[in-house]
Short mmCIF file of C-alpha atoms and ligand atoms in Angstrom, two decimals:
data_model
loop_
_atom_site.label_atom_id
_atom_site.label_comp_id
_atom_site.label_asym_id
_atom_site.label_seq_id
_atom_site.Cartn_x
_atom_site.Cartn_y
_atom_site.Cartn_z
CA UNK A 1323 2.78 20.04 18.47
CA UNK A 1324 3.61 20.81 14.83
CA UNK A 1325 2.64 18.03 12.40
CA UNK A 1326 5.51 16.31 10.63
CA UNK A 1327 5.76 16.76 6.89
CA UNK A 1328 6.52 13.17 5.96
CA UNK A 1329 6.72 13.86 2.24
CA UNK A 1330 9.26 16.66 2.75
CA UNK A 1331 11.35 14.24 4.86
CA UNK A 1332 11.22 11.70 2.05
CA UNK A 1333 12.24 14.29 -0.54
CA UNK A 1334 15.18 15.33 1.66
CA UNK A 1335 16.33 11.73 1.91
CA UNK A 1336 16.10 11.32 -1.87
CA UNK A 1337 18.21 14.46 -2.38
CA UNK A 1338 20.79 13.15 0.06
CA UNK A 1339 20.92 9.79 -1.75
CA UNK A 1340 21.42 11.58 -5.08
CA UNK A 1341 24.33 13.56 -3.60
CA UNK A 1342 25.88 10.35 -2.29
CA UNK A 1343 25.31 8.64 -5.66
CA UNK A 1344 23.42 5.83 -3.92
CA UNK A 1345 20.30 3.96 -5.10
CA UNK A 1346 19.25 1.71 -2.22
CA UNK A 1347 16.85 -1.22 -2.41
CA UNK A 1348 13.25 -0.56 -1.42
CA UNK A 1349 10.22 -2.79 -0.99
CA UNK A 1350 6.99 -0.94 -1.80
CA UNK A 1351 3.78 -2.42 -0.47
CA UNK A 1352 1.10 -1.54 -3.06
CA UNK A 1353 -2.58 -1.42 -2.19
CA UNK A 1354 -3.67 -1.08 -5.84
CA UNK A 1355 -2.43 -0.08 -9.30
CA UNK A 1356 -3.90 3.44 -9.39
CA UNK A 1357 -2.32 4.51 -6.06
CA UNK A 1358 1.01 2.99 -7.00
CA UNK A 1359 1.32 5.07 -10.19
CA UNK A 1360 2.26 8.19 -8.24
CA UNK A 1361 4.43 6.22 -5.83
CA UNK A 1362 6.62 4.64 -8.50
CA UNK A 1363 6.72 7.92 -10.39
CA UNK A 1364 8.18 9.53 -7.25
CA UNK A 1365 10.51 6.79 -6.06
CA UNK A 1366 11.85 4.84 -9.03
CA UNK A 1367 14.68 7.25 -9.80
CA UNK A 1368 16.01 7.13 -6.26
CA UNK A 1369 15.52 3.46 -5.33
CA UNK A 1370 15.83 -0.04 -6.80
CA UNK A 1371 12.26 -1.18 -6.19
CA UNK A 1372 10.41 -4.42 -5.61
CA UNK A 1373 6.62 -4.03 -5.37
CA UNK A 1374 4.70 -6.34 -3.06
CA UNK A 1375 0.98 -6.92 -3.59
CA UNK A 1376 -0.19 -8.21 -0.22
CA UNK A 1377 -3.82 -7.34 0.50
CA UNK A 1378 -5.79 -10.02 2.36
CA UNK A 1379 -8.41 -7.37 3.14
CA UNK A 1380 -9.75 -7.35 -0.45
CA UNK A 1381 -13.02 -9.14 -1.13
CA UNK A 1382 -14.22 -11.06 -2.93
CA UNK A 1383 -11.48 -13.13 -4.56
CA UNK A 1384 -12.36 -12.01 -8.07
CA UNK A 1385 -11.97 -8.36 -7.00
CA UNK A 1386 -8.58 -9.26 -5.48
CA UNK A 1387 -7.55 -10.90 -8.76
CA UNK A 1388 -8.60 -7.83 -10.76
CA UNK A 1389 -6.59 -5.48 -8.54
CA UNK A 1390 -3.57 -7.76 -8.54
CA UNK A 1391 -3.61 -7.99 -12.34
CA UNK A 1392 -3.96 -4.20 -12.65
CA UNK A 1393 -0.86 -3.89 -10.46
CA UNK A 1394 1.20 -6.35 -12.51
CA UNK A 1395 0.07 -4.76 -15.79
CA UNK A 1396 0.92 -1.30 -14.52
CA UNK A 1397 4.45 -2.31 -13.49
CA UNK A 1398 5.11 -3.90 -16.88
CA UNK A 1399 3.88 -0.74 -18.65
CA UNK A 1400 5.82 1.53 -16.27
CA UNK A 1401 9.07 -0.38 -16.86
CA UNK A 1402 8.49 -0.24 -20.58
CA UNK A 1403 7.77 3.48 -20.60
CA UNK A 1404 10.64 4.57 -18.33
CA UNK A 1405 13.19 1.83 -18.95
CA UNK A 1406 13.11 0.87 -15.27
CA UNK A 1407 13.46 -2.57 -13.75
CA UNK A 1408 10.83 -2.57 -11.00
CA UNK A 1409 10.24 -6.11 -9.74
CA UNK A 1410 6.85 -7.50 -8.75
CA UNK A 1411 5.96 -10.07 -6.13
CA UNK A 1412 2.50 -11.23 -5.06
CA UNK A 1413 2.00 -12.15 -1.40
CA UNK A 1414 -0.36 -14.83 -0.11
CA UNK A 1415 -4.08 -14.15 -0.34
CA UNK A 1416 -5.23 -15.07 3.16
CA UNK A 1417 -8.55 -13.32 3.96
CA UNK A 1418 -8.95 -15.41 7.12
CA UNK A 1419 -6.02 -13.52 8.62
CA UNK A 1420 -7.80 -10.24 7.92
CA UNK A 1421 -11.08 -11.45 9.45
CA UNK A 1422 -9.36 -12.75 12.56
CA UNK A 1423 -7.39 -9.55 13.06
CA UNK A 1424 -10.43 -7.30 12.58
CA UNK A 1425 -12.91 -9.36 14.56
CA UNK A 1426 -15.39 -7.10 16.38
CA UNK A 1427 -14.33 -4.04 14.36
CA UNK A 1428 -16.78 -4.38 11.46
CA UNK A 1429 -18.77 -1.30 12.46
CA UNK A 1430 -15.75 0.99 12.70
CA UNK A 1431 -15.76 3.89 10.22
CA UNK A 1432 -13.11 4.19 7.51
CA UNK A 1433 -9.87 5.61 8.95
CA UNK A 1434 -10.87 4.12 12.35
CA UNK A 1435 -9.52 1.26 14.47
CA UNK A 1436 -10.26 -1.50 11.92
CA UNK A 1437 -8.28 0.34 9.27
CA UNK A 1438 -5.30 0.72 11.60
CA UNK A 1439 -5.31 -3.06 12.12
CA UNK A 1440 -5.56 -3.48 8.34
CA UNK A 1441 -2.59 -1.14 7.73
CA UNK A 1442 -0.55 -2.97 10.34
CA UNK A 1443 -1.21 -6.41 8.82
CA UNK A 1444 0.02 -5.22 5.46
CA UNK A 1445 3.02 -3.31 6.81
CA UNK A 1446 4.10 -6.31 8.90
CA UNK A 1447 4.13 -8.43 5.76
CA UNK A 1448 5.95 -5.73 3.79
CA UNK A 1449 8.65 -5.60 6.46
CA UNK A 1450 8.93 -9.39 6.44
CA UNK A 1451 9.39 -9.48 2.66
CA UNK A 1452 11.81 -6.55 2.76
CA UNK A 1453 13.95 -8.35 5.34
CA UNK A 1454 13.86 -11.62 3.40
CA UNK A 1455 14.92 -9.82 0.22
CA UNK A 1456 17.61 -7.86 2.08
CA UNK A 1457 16.06 -4.48 1.19
CA UNK A 1458 17.37 -1.40 2.95
CA UNK A 1459 13.93 0.25 3.16
CA UNK A 1460 10.24 -0.54 2.88
CA UNK A 1461 7.18 1.65 2.48
CA UNK A 1462 3.56 1.61 1.29
CA UNK A 1463 1.36 3.30 -1.29
CA UNK A 1464 -1.39 3.71 1.32
CA UNK A 1465 -0.54 7.37 1.97
CA UNK A 1466 -1.57 8.42 -1.56
CA UNK A 1467 -5.21 8.16 -0.62
CA UNK A 1468 -7.05 10.93 1.26
CA UNK A 1469 -9.27 8.13 2.64
CA UNK A 1470 -6.39 6.64 4.65
CA UNK A 1471 -5.05 7.83 8.00
CA UNK A 1472 -1.53 8.94 7.07
CA UNK A 1473 -0.51 9.66 10.68
CA UNK A 1474 -1.49 6.12 11.67
CA UNK A 1475 0.38 4.55 8.71
CA UNK A 1476 3.59 6.38 9.60
CA UNK A 1477 3.22 5.72 13.33
CA UNK A 1478 2.76 1.97 12.69
CA UNK A 1479 5.92 2.01 10.55
CA UNK A 1480 7.79 3.61 13.45
CA UNK A 1481 6.44 1.00 15.86
CA UNK A 1482 7.57 -1.83 13.58
CA UNK A 1483 11.03 -0.25 13.33
CA UNK A 1484 11.18 -0.02 17.13
CA UNK A 1485 10.47 -3.77 17.35
CA UNK A 1486 13.28 -4.64 14.90
CA UNK A 1487 15.75 -7.11 16.35
CA UNK A 1488 18.81 -5.90 14.46
CA UNK A 1489 20.00 -2.72 12.78
CA UNK A 1490 20.39 -4.60 9.48
CA UNK A 1491 16.62 -5.00 9.14
CA UNK A 1492 14.69 -2.91 6.59
CA UNK A 1493 13.84 0.57 7.77
CA UNK A 1494 10.42 2.10 7.26
CA UNK A 1495 10.32 5.00 4.80
CA UNK A 1496 7.86 7.69 5.90
CA UNK A 1497 5.65 9.24 3.25
CA UNK A 1498 2.62 11.33 2.50
CA UNK A 1499 2.31 10.79 -1.24
CA UNK A 1500 -0.95 12.73 -1.48
CA UNK A 1501 0.93 16.01 -0.82
CA UNK A 1502 1.47 18.46 -3.69
CA UNK A 1503 -1.55 17.11 -5.62
CA UNK A 1504 -0.20 13.56 -5.36
CA UNK A 1505 -3.64 11.97 -5.20
CA UNK A 1506 -4.92 13.94 -8.21
CA UNK A 1507 -1.81 12.99 -10.18
CA UNK A 1508 -2.34 9.33 -9.29
CA UNK A 1509 -5.87 9.54 -10.73
CA UNK A 1510 -4.57 11.13 -13.94
CA UNK A 1511 -1.72 8.63 -14.29
CA UNK A 1512 -4.08 5.70 -13.72
CA UNK A 1513 -6.24 7.01 -16.58
CA UNK A 1514 -3.19 7.38 -18.80
CA UNK A 1515 -2.19 3.79 -18.13
CA UNK A 1516 -5.80 2.62 -18.58
CA UNK A 1517 -5.85 0.92 -15.16
CA UNK A 1518 -8.82 -0.70 -13.49
CA UNK A 1519 -10.00 1.55 -10.61
CA UNK A 1520 -12.07 0.04 -7.80
CA UNK A 1521 -15.03 1.85 -6.28
CA UNK A 1522 -14.67 0.71 -2.66
CA UNK A 1523 -11.65 0.50 -0.38
CA UNK A 1524 -11.39 -3.28 -0.33
CA UNK A 1525 -12.91 -5.15 2.62
CA UNK A 1526 -16.47 -6.40 2.94
CA UNK A 1527 -17.16 -3.69 5.51
CA UNK A 1528 -16.14 -0.92 3.14
CA UNK A 1529 -18.23 -2.56 0.42
CA UNK A 1530 -21.36 -2.68 2.57
CA UNK A 1531 -20.89 0.83 3.94
CA UNK A 1532 -20.75 2.05 0.35
CA UNK A 1533 -23.36 -0.14 -1.31
CA UNK A 1534 -25.68 -1.11 1.55
CA UNK A 1535 -26.92 -4.66 2.08
CA UNK A 1536 -24.34 -7.43 1.93
CA UNK A 1537 -26.09 -9.15 -1.00
CA UNK A 1538 -23.86 -11.73 -2.60
CA UNK A 1539 -20.83 -10.58 -0.66
CA UNK A 1540 -21.68 -12.55 2.49
CA UNK A 1541 -18.78 -13.56 4.68
CA UNK A 1542 -19.54 -17.23 3.92
CA UNK A 1543 -19.33 -16.68 0.17
CA UNK A 1544 -16.12 -14.75 0.58
CA UNK A 1545 -14.45 -17.46 2.62
CA UNK A 1546 -15.30 -20.01 -0.07
CA UNK A 1547 -13.51 -17.90 -2.67
S1 SF4 B 1804 -11.87 0.20 4.84
FE1 SF4 B 1804 -9.99 -0.21 3.66
S2 SF4 B 1804 -8.27 0.20 5.06
FE2 SF4 B 1804 -10.15 0.01 6.26
S3 SF4 B 1804 -10.21 -2.16 6.91
FE3 SF4 B 1804 -11.39 -2.00 5.02
S4 SF4 B 1804 -9.94 -2.44 3.37
FE4 SF4 B 1804 -8.73 -1.99 5.22
#
């Protein structure tokens, strides 16, 4: 079966909205500042955006705080530079939820089963916020990264849409922001904005697979944070 081109679908929708003269509301779940540079650059003309930083996967707490601040700083600078009015909201930092959901999946490789659970947690929360705020659409910056499973992200969005109880609920916006050099552009934009860039995906498992022994990042220390 031919693979869907999610980014082309998104571009088509944006063209259609421009023809209709509509600028719908959109909740963007952001995994980090650097990835979200390309996402806002692509979407802000077509949608009235609220960015949600909900990432209970990130450890330890001080790393979470750094990434959250980078996100808030980026949005302020982006609004300033482009005269946009992107809103920012921080979700709850609840690492216990991440640990419970990914129990037994610590040895999974990146892009594997644990990551799918991690995407789903964050998309569920994005949908919840989008519905509470009355947004027409919601999406995520996760598809900028070549280290994420884009097919899984978009499939999970479809599954959440299928579970929706009413047609007035926010609809998932498919994407593949890494297309057409999207990832490279996000790296360049992040440099331009002087954003903090992390060197591991986020969870303790990605930290240890990158840097070896758990060291100070033991699960006990993390849960105290
Ligand atoms: S590697 Fe990244 S996407 Fe996968 S579970 Fe860890 S934080 Fe989530």
